[in-house]
PDB file of C-alpha atoms and ligand atoms in Angstrom:
ATOM      1  CA  MET G   1       0.000   0.000   0.000  1.00 53.00           C
ATOM      2  CA  LYS G   2       2.807   2.334   0.959  1.00 60.00           C
ATOM      3  CA  ASN G   3       4.497   1.875  -2.436  1.00 65.00           C
ATOM      4  CA  ILE G   4       1.303   2.447  -4.351  1.00 70.00           C
ATOM      5  CA  SER G   5       0.593   5.784  -2.664  1.00 75.00           C
ATOM      6  CA  PHE G   6       4.223   6.799  -3.237  1.00 76.00           C
ATOM      7  CA  PHE G   7       3.900   6.180  -6.976  1.00 75.00           C
ATOM      8  CA  ALA G   8       0.483   7.768  -7.051  1.00 74.00           C
ATOM      9  CA  ALA G   9       2.001  10.895  -5.503  1.00 74.00           C
ATOM     10  CA  LEU G  10       4.800  10.875  -8.081  1.00 75.00           C
ATOM     11  CA  LEU G  11       2.279  10.588 -10.906  1.00 77.00           C
ATOM     12  CA  ALA G  12       0.141  13.370  -9.458  1.00 78.00           C
ATOM     13  CA  LEU G  13       2.995  15.906  -9.308  1.00 80.00           C
ATOM     14  CA  PRO G  14       3.344  16.665 -13.033  1.00 80.00           C
ATOM     15  CA  SER G  15      -0.417  16.765 -13.499  1.00 81.00           C
ATOM     16  CA  ILE G  16      -0.714  19.380 -10.735  1.00 81.00           C
ATOM     17  CA  ALA G  17       1.964  21.440 -12.506  1.00 84.00           C
ATOM     18  CA  LEU G  18       0.093  21.050 -15.803  1.00 85.00           C
ATOM     19  CA  ALA G  19      -3.175  22.116 -14.198  1.00 84.00           C
ATOM     20  CA  ASP G  20      -1.427  25.218 -12.821  1.00 91.00           C
ATOM     21  CA  ASP G  21       0.015  26.020 -16.264  1.00 92.00           C
ATOM     22  CA  ALA G  22      -3.408  25.653 -17.863  1.00 94.00           C
ATOM     23  CA  ALA G  23      -5.031  27.865 -15.202  1.00 96.00           C
ATOM     24  CA  LYS G  24      -2.352  30.513 -15.725  1.00 97.00           C
ATOM     25  CA  ALA G  25      -2.721  30.354 -19.525  1.00 97.00           C
ATOM     26  CA  LYS G  26      -6.468  30.869 -19.188  1.00 98.00           C
ATOM     27  CA  LEU G  27      -6.029  33.854 -16.831  1.00 98.00           C
ATOM     28  CA  MET G  28      -3.436  35.358 -19.208  1.00 98.00           C
ATOM     29  CA  GLU G  29      -5.877  35.007 -22.120  1.00 98.00           C
ATOM     30  CA  ILE G  30      -8.737  36.632 -20.167  1.00 98.00           C
ATOM     31  CA  GLY G  31      -6.345  39.331 -18.945  1.00 98.00           C
ATOM     32  CA  LYS G  32      -4.999  40.122 -22.400  1.00 98.00           C
ATOM     33  CA  ALA G  33      -8.530  40.524 -23.796  1.00 98.00           C
ATOM     34  CA  ASN G  34      -9.535  42.802 -20.910  1.00 97.00           C
ATOM     35  CA  PHE G  35      -6.316  44.834 -21.032  1.00 98.00           C
ATOM     36  CA  ALA G  36      -7.729  46.395 -24.231  1.00 97.00           C
ATOM     37  CA  VAL G  37      -9.565  48.878 -21.963  1.00 96.00           C
ATOM     38  CA  CYS G  38      -6.407  49.654 -20.003  1.00 98.00           C
ATOM     39  CA  ALA G  39      -4.402  50.037 -23.245  1.00 98.00           C
ATOM     40  CA  ALA G  40      -6.253  53.286 -24.030  1.00 96.00           C
ATOM     41  CA  CYS G  41      -4.139  54.904 -21.289  1.00 97.00           C
ATOM     42  CA  HIS G  42      -1.364  52.406 -20.570  1.00 98.00           C
ATOM     43  CA  GLY G  43      -0.711  51.462 -24.219  1.00 98.00           C
ATOM     44  CA  PRO G  44      -0.889  47.997 -25.835  1.00 97.00           C
ATOM     45  CA  GLU G  45       2.774  47.448 -24.858  1.00 97.00           C
ATOM     46  CA  GLY G  46       2.054  48.703 -21.323  1.00 97.00           C
ATOM     47  CA  LYS G  47       4.483  51.623 -21.669  1.00 97.00           C
ATOM     48  CA  GLY G  48       1.946  54.402 -21.044  1.00 96.00           C
ATOM     49  CA  VAL G  49       0.350  56.611 -23.719  1.00 96.00           C
ATOM     50  CA  VAL G  50       2.096  59.990 -24.074  1.00 94.00           C
ATOM     51  CA  MET G  51       0.120  63.092 -25.090  1.00 92.00           C
ATOM     52  CA  GLY G  52       2.531  65.974 -25.622  1.00 92.00           C
ATOM     53  CA  ALA G  53       4.078  66.857 -22.265  1.00 90.00           C
ATOM     54  CA  MET G  54       1.492  64.816 -20.365  1.00 92.00           C
ATOM     55  CA  LYS G  55       0.741  61.113 -20.024  1.00 93.00           C
ATOM     56  CA  MET G  56      -2.530  59.201 -20.159  1.00 95.00           C
ATOM     57  CA  GLY G  57      -1.058  56.635 -17.767  1.00 95.00           C
ATOM     58  CA  PRO G  58       2.226  55.280 -16.386  1.00 95.00           C
ATOM     59  CA  THR G  59       4.204  52.278 -17.615  1.00 96.00           C
ATOM     60  CA  MET G  60       3.380  48.812 -16.281  1.00 98.00           C
ATOM     61  CA  GLU G  61       7.000  47.689 -16.708  1.00 97.00           C
ATOM     62  CA  ALA G  62       8.783  47.187 -13.385  1.00 96.00           C
ATOM     63  CA  SER G  63       5.966  49.065 -11.585  1.00 96.00           C
ATOM     64  CA  LYS G  64       6.107  48.444  -7.827  1.00 95.00           C
ATOM     65  CA  ILE G  65       2.317  48.490  -7.672  1.00 96.00           C
ATOM     66  CA  VAL G  66       1.942  45.954 -10.502  1.00 98.00           C
ATOM     67  CA  ASN G  67       4.602  43.594  -9.159  1.00 97.00           C
ATOM     68  CA  GLY G  68       4.192  44.169  -5.432  1.00 96.00           C
ATOM     69  CA  ASP G  69       1.521  43.071  -2.959  1.00 97.00           C
ATOM     70  CA  PRO G  70      -1.404  41.864  -5.131  1.00 98.00           C
ATOM     71  CA  ALA G  71      -3.858  43.226  -2.537  1.00 97.00           C
ATOM     72  CA  VAL G  72      -2.586  46.760  -3.267  1.00 97.00           C
ATOM     73  CA  LEU G  73      -2.754  46.201  -7.043  1.00 98.00           C
ATOM     74  CA  ALA G  74      -6.334  44.985  -6.599  1.00 98.00           C
ATOM     75  CA  LEU G  75      -7.215  48.122  -4.622  1.00 98.00           C
ATOM     76  CA  VAL G  76      -5.803  50.348  -7.405  1.00 98.00           C
ATOM     77  CA  LEU G  77      -7.959  48.537  -9.986  1.00 98.00           C
ATOM     78  CA  LEU G  78     -11.061  48.444  -7.790  1.00 98.00           C
ATOM     79  CA  ASN G  79     -10.930  52.086  -6.613  1.00 97.00           C
ATOM     80  CA  GLY G  80      -8.734  53.880  -9.159  1.00 97.00           C
ATOM     81  CA  ILE G  81      -5.660  55.943  -8.311  1.00 96.00           C
ATOM     82  CA  GLN G  82      -4.724  59.621  -8.117  1.00 93.00           C
ATOM     83  CA  LYS G  83      -1.327  60.270  -6.603  1.00 84.00           C
ATOM     84  CA  GLU G  84       0.559  62.753  -8.722  1.00 73.00           C
ATOM     85  CA  GLY G  85      -1.909  64.748 -10.778  1.00 68.00           C
ATOM     86  CA  ALA G  86       0.428  67.040 -12.686  1.00 73.00           C
ATOM     87  CA  GLU G  87       2.079  64.349 -14.830  1.00 87.00           C
ATOM     88  CA  TYR G  88      -1.187  62.785 -15.978  1.00 92.00           C
ATOM     89  CA  ILE G  89      -4.077  64.149 -17.978  1.00 90.00           C
ATOM     90  CA  GLY G  90      -6.540  62.724 -15.466  1.00 90.00           C
ATOM     91  CA  PRO G  91      -6.764  60.230 -12.603  1.00 92.00           C
ATOM     92  CA  MET G  92      -7.462  56.546 -13.162  1.00 95.00           C
ATOM     93  CA  ALA G  93     -11.128  55.796 -12.563  1.00 95.00           C
ATOM     94  CA  ALA G  94     -12.385  52.948 -10.366  1.00 97.00           C
ATOM     95  CA  MET G  95     -12.737  49.788 -12.463  1.00 95.00           C
ATOM     96  CA  GLY G  96     -14.100  47.336  -9.891  1.00 93.00           C
ATOM     97  CA  ALA G  97     -17.649  47.441 -11.187  1.00 92.00           C
ATOM     98  CA  THR G  98     -16.541  46.755 -14.785  1.00 94.00           C
ATOM     99  CA  MET G  99     -14.889  43.403 -14.005  1.00 96.00           C
ATOM    100  CA  ASP G 100     -16.038  40.202 -12.323  1.00 98.00           C
ATOM    101  CA  ASP G 101     -13.587  38.261 -10.129  1.00 98.00           C
ATOM    102  CA  GLU G 102     -12.247  36.193 -13.029  1.00 98.00           C
ATOM    103  CA  LYS G 103     -11.620  39.251 -15.230  1.00 98.00           C
ATOM    104  CA  LEU G 104      -9.984  41.090 -12.319  1.00 98.00           C
ATOM    105  CA  ALA G 105      -7.750  38.054 -11.675  1.00 98.00           C
ATOM    106  CA  GLY G 106      -6.971  37.786 -15.393  1.00 98.00           C
ATOM    107  CA  VAL G 107      -5.994  41.436 -15.795  1.00 98.00           C
ATOM    108  CA  MET G 108      -3.884  41.283 -12.622  1.00 98.00           C
ATOM    109  CA  THR G 109      -2.140  38.065 -13.746  1.00 98.00           C
ATOM    110  CA  TYR G 110      -1.624  39.545 -17.224  1.00 98.00           C
ATOM    111  CA  VAL G 111       0.040  42.797 -16.096  1.00 98.00           C
ATOM    112  CA  ARG G 112       2.143  40.892 -13.540  1.00 98.00           C
ATOM    113  CA  ASN G 113       3.402  38.544 -16.294  1.00 98.00           C
ATOM    114  CA  SER G 114       3.759  40.794 -19.357  1.00 98.00           C
ATOM    115  CA  PHE G 115       5.902  43.815 -20.331  1.00 98.00           C
ATOM    116  CA  GLY G 116       8.992  42.198 -18.778  1.00 97.00           C
ATOM    117  CA  ASN G 117       7.220  41.515 -15.469  1.00 98.00           C
ATOM    118  CA  ALA G 118       7.321  38.037 -13.871  1.00 98.00           C
ATOM    119  CA  SER G 119       5.250  38.021 -10.666  1.00 97.00           C
ATOM    120  CA  SER G 120       2.824  35.584  -9.087  1.00 97.00           C
ATOM    121  CA  VAL G 121      -0.518  34.539 -10.565  1.00 98.00           C
ATOM    122  CA  VAL G 122      -3.725  35.975  -9.054  1.00 98.00           C
ATOM    123  CA  THR G 123      -6.700  33.587  -9.028  1.00 97.00           C
ATOM    124  CA  ALA G 124     -10.397  34.465  -9.114  1.00 98.00           C
ATOM    125  CA  GLU G 125     -10.559  33.282  -5.461  1.00 97.00           C
ATOM    126  CA  ASP G 126      -7.819  35.787  -4.563  1.00 98.00           C
ATOM    127  CA  ALA G 127      -9.663  38.536  -6.475  1.00 98.00           C
ATOM    128  CA  LYS G 128     -12.834  37.756  -4.537  1.00 98.00           C
ATOM    129  CA  LYS G 129     -10.933  38.019  -1.235  1.00 98.00           C
ATOM    130  CA  PHE G 130      -9.398  41.379  -2.227  1.00 98.00           C
ATOM    131  CA  ARG G 131     -12.827  42.752  -3.184  1.00 98.00           C
ATOM    132  CA  GLU G 132     -14.105  41.693   0.251  1.00 98.00           C
ATOM    133  CA  GLN G 133     -10.992  43.118   1.980  1.00 97.00           C
ATOM    134  CA  TRP G 134     -11.450  46.569   0.416  1.00 97.00           C
ATOM    135  CA  LYS G 135     -15.237  46.804   0.264  1.00 95.00           C
ATOM    136  CA  SER G 136     -15.406  49.650   2.791  1.00 96.00           C
ATOM    137  CA  MET G 137     -12.626  51.695   1.115  1.00 94.00           C
ATOM    138  CA  THR G 138     -13.943  54.643  -0.848  1.00 93.00           C
ATOM    139  CA  GLY G 139     -12.308  56.964  -3.351  1.00 94.00           C
ATOM    140  CA  PRO G 140      -9.181  56.550  -5.446  1.00 95.00           C
ATOM    141  CA  VAL G 141      -5.894  55.393  -3.915  1.00 96.00           C
ATOM    142  CA  SER G 142      -3.782  58.422  -2.931  1.00 94.00           C
ATOM    143  CA  ARG G 143      -0.034  58.654  -2.353  1.00 91.00           C
ATOM    144  CA  ALA G 144      -0.766  58.896   1.391  1.00 92.00           C
ATOM    145  CA  LYS G 145      -2.775  55.668   1.215  1.00 93.00           C
ATOM    146  CA  LEU G 146       0.034  53.897  -0.659  1.00 92.00           C
ATOM    147  CA  THR G 147       2.540  55.010   1.988  1.00 92.00           C
ATOM    148  CA  GLU G 148       0.213  53.811   4.738  1.00 92.00           C
ATOM    149  CA  LEU G 149      -0.219  50.406   3.049  1.00 91.00           C
ATOM    150  CA  GLY G 150       3.542  50.107   2.496  1.00 87.00           C
ATOM    151  CA  GLU G 151       4.265  50.922   6.130  1.00 75.00           C
ATOM    152  CA  LYS G 152       1.863  48.293   7.369  1.00 68.00           C
ATOM    153  CA  LYS G 153       3.735  45.460   5.649  1.00 53.00           C
TER     154      LYS G 153
HETATM  155  C1  HEC I 201      -8.497  56.625 -18.538  1.00 78.81           C
HETATM  156  C2  HEC I 201      -7.136  56.192 -18.450  1.00 78.81           C
HETATM  157  C3  HEC I 201      -6.823  54.897 -17.723  1.00 78.81           C
HETATM  158  C4  HEC I 201      -7.375  53.650 -17.894  1.00 78.81           C
HETATM  159  C5  HEC I 201      -8.486  53.236 -18.847  1.00 78.81           C
HETATM  160  C6  HEC I 201      -6.675  52.769 -16.986  1.00 78.81           C
HETATM  161  N1  HEC I 201      -5.728  53.462 -16.292  1.00 78.81           N
HETATM  162 FE1  HEC I 201      -4.403  52.696 -14.948  1.00 78.81          FE
HETATM  163  N2  HEC I 201      -3.712  54.566 -14.564  1.00 78.81           N
HETATM  164  C7  HEC I 201      -4.090  55.721 -15.216  1.00 78.81           C
HETATM  165  C8  HEC I 201      -3.406  56.863 -14.620  1.00 78.81           C
HETATM  166  C9  HEC I 201      -3.547  58.304 -15.039  1.00 78.81           C
HETATM  167  C10 HEC I 201      -2.597  56.344 -13.583  1.00 78.81           C
HETATM  168  C11 HEC I 201      -1.671  57.121 -12.655  1.00 78.81           C
HETATM  169  C12 HEC I 201      -2.477  57.865 -11.624  1.00 78.81           C
HETATM  170  C13 HEC I 201      -1.606  58.547 -10.616  1.00 78.81           C
HETATM  171  O1  HEC I 201      -0.556  58.002 -10.265  1.00 78.81           O
HETATM  172  O2  HEC I 201      -2.011  59.624 -10.155  1.00 78.81           O
HETATM  173  C14 HEC I 201      -2.815  54.888 -13.590  1.00 78.81           C
HETATM  174  C15 HEC I 201      -2.177  54.028 -12.723  1.00 78.81           C
HETATM  175  C16 HEC I 201      -2.246  52.655 -12.792  1.00 78.81           C
HETATM  176  C17 HEC I 201      -1.473  51.742 -11.994  1.00 78.81           C
HETATM  177  C18 HEC I 201      -0.416  52.136 -10.972  1.00 78.81           C
HETATM  178  C19 HEC I 201       0.929  52.082 -11.647  1.00 78.81           C
HETATM  179  C20 HEC I 201       2.051  52.697 -10.862  1.00 78.81           C
HETATM  180  O3  HEC I 201       3.159  52.110 -10.885  1.00 78.81           O
HETATM  181  O4  HEC I 201       1.860  53.768 -10.267  1.00 78.81           O
HETATM  182  C21 HEC I 201      -1.831  50.484 -12.368  1.00 78.81           C
HETATM  183  C22 HEC I 201      -1.303  49.191 -11.817  1.00 78.81           C
HETATM  184  C23 HEC I 201      -2.837  50.611 -13.393  1.00 78.81           C
HETATM  185  N3  HEC I 201      -3.064  51.944 -13.633  1.00 78.81           N
HETATM  186  C24 HEC I 201      -3.435  49.556 -14.038  1.00 78.81           C
HETATM  187  C25 HEC I 201      -4.504  49.666 -14.927  1.00 78.81           C
HETATM  188  C26 HEC I 201      -5.214  48.545 -15.504  1.00 78.81           C
HETATM  189  C27 HEC I 201      -4.838  47.095 -15.304  1.00 78.81           C
HETATM  190  C28 HEC I 201      -6.226  49.059 -16.248  1.00 78.81           C
HETATM  191  C29 HEC I 201      -7.324  48.329 -16.980  1.00 78.81           C
HETATM  192  C30 HEC I 201      -8.127  47.415 -16.189  1.00 78.81           C
HETATM  193  C31 HEC I 201      -6.123  50.512 -16.177  1.00 78.81           C
HETATM  194  N4  HEC I 201      -5.063  50.831 -15.364  1.00 78.81           N
HETATM  195  C32 HEC I 201      -6.929  51.409 -16.852  1.00 78.81           C
HETATM  196  C33 HEC I 201      -4.977  55.792 -16.254  1.00 78.81           C
HETATM  197  C34 HEC I 201      -5.798  54.768 -16.700  1.00 78.81           C
END
């Protein structure tokens, strides 16, 4: 019996890895499709759309928010963000109502694993938890809020 469960465990390992790969591929596909909305400001290559001296949005490449604590990234997407003002034509609007948990997870996984980024996958279950975690937060994320969240970690 002992040997059988040992081999069963060995056989299960690669299939778990394959299931993870398939789940990630699906999230990346959903994320890529939904990034079309983001691309209006962040650009299809995630580098940020420039309008004269101003920007529509910042680059996703090597962004601390994109690649850092996924809970903070989720909050930025759910509530929007307005930290600098001057550099950008406008703030980023709240997008929580435009995406279900799977789309939110997909977009998060996509930006964390595109444009030179290689950070962890965010599942729909994670996205659901983040929505619950931030449900009483109102208004866009400010620089003060980001500092507060960074200090808590
Ligand atoms: C209407 C334009 C617009 C759209 C659409 C938009 N954003 Fe933004 N986004 C911005 C602006 C402007 C900022 C910077 C705001 C600031 O820092 O004051 C920003 C900031 C961010 C940041 C923080 C980056 C950093 O390093 O500071 C992330 C992450 C982000 N956006 C992701 C997304 C994703 C993902 C989508 C699509 C679901 C999206 N945005 C849609 C304009 C937009």
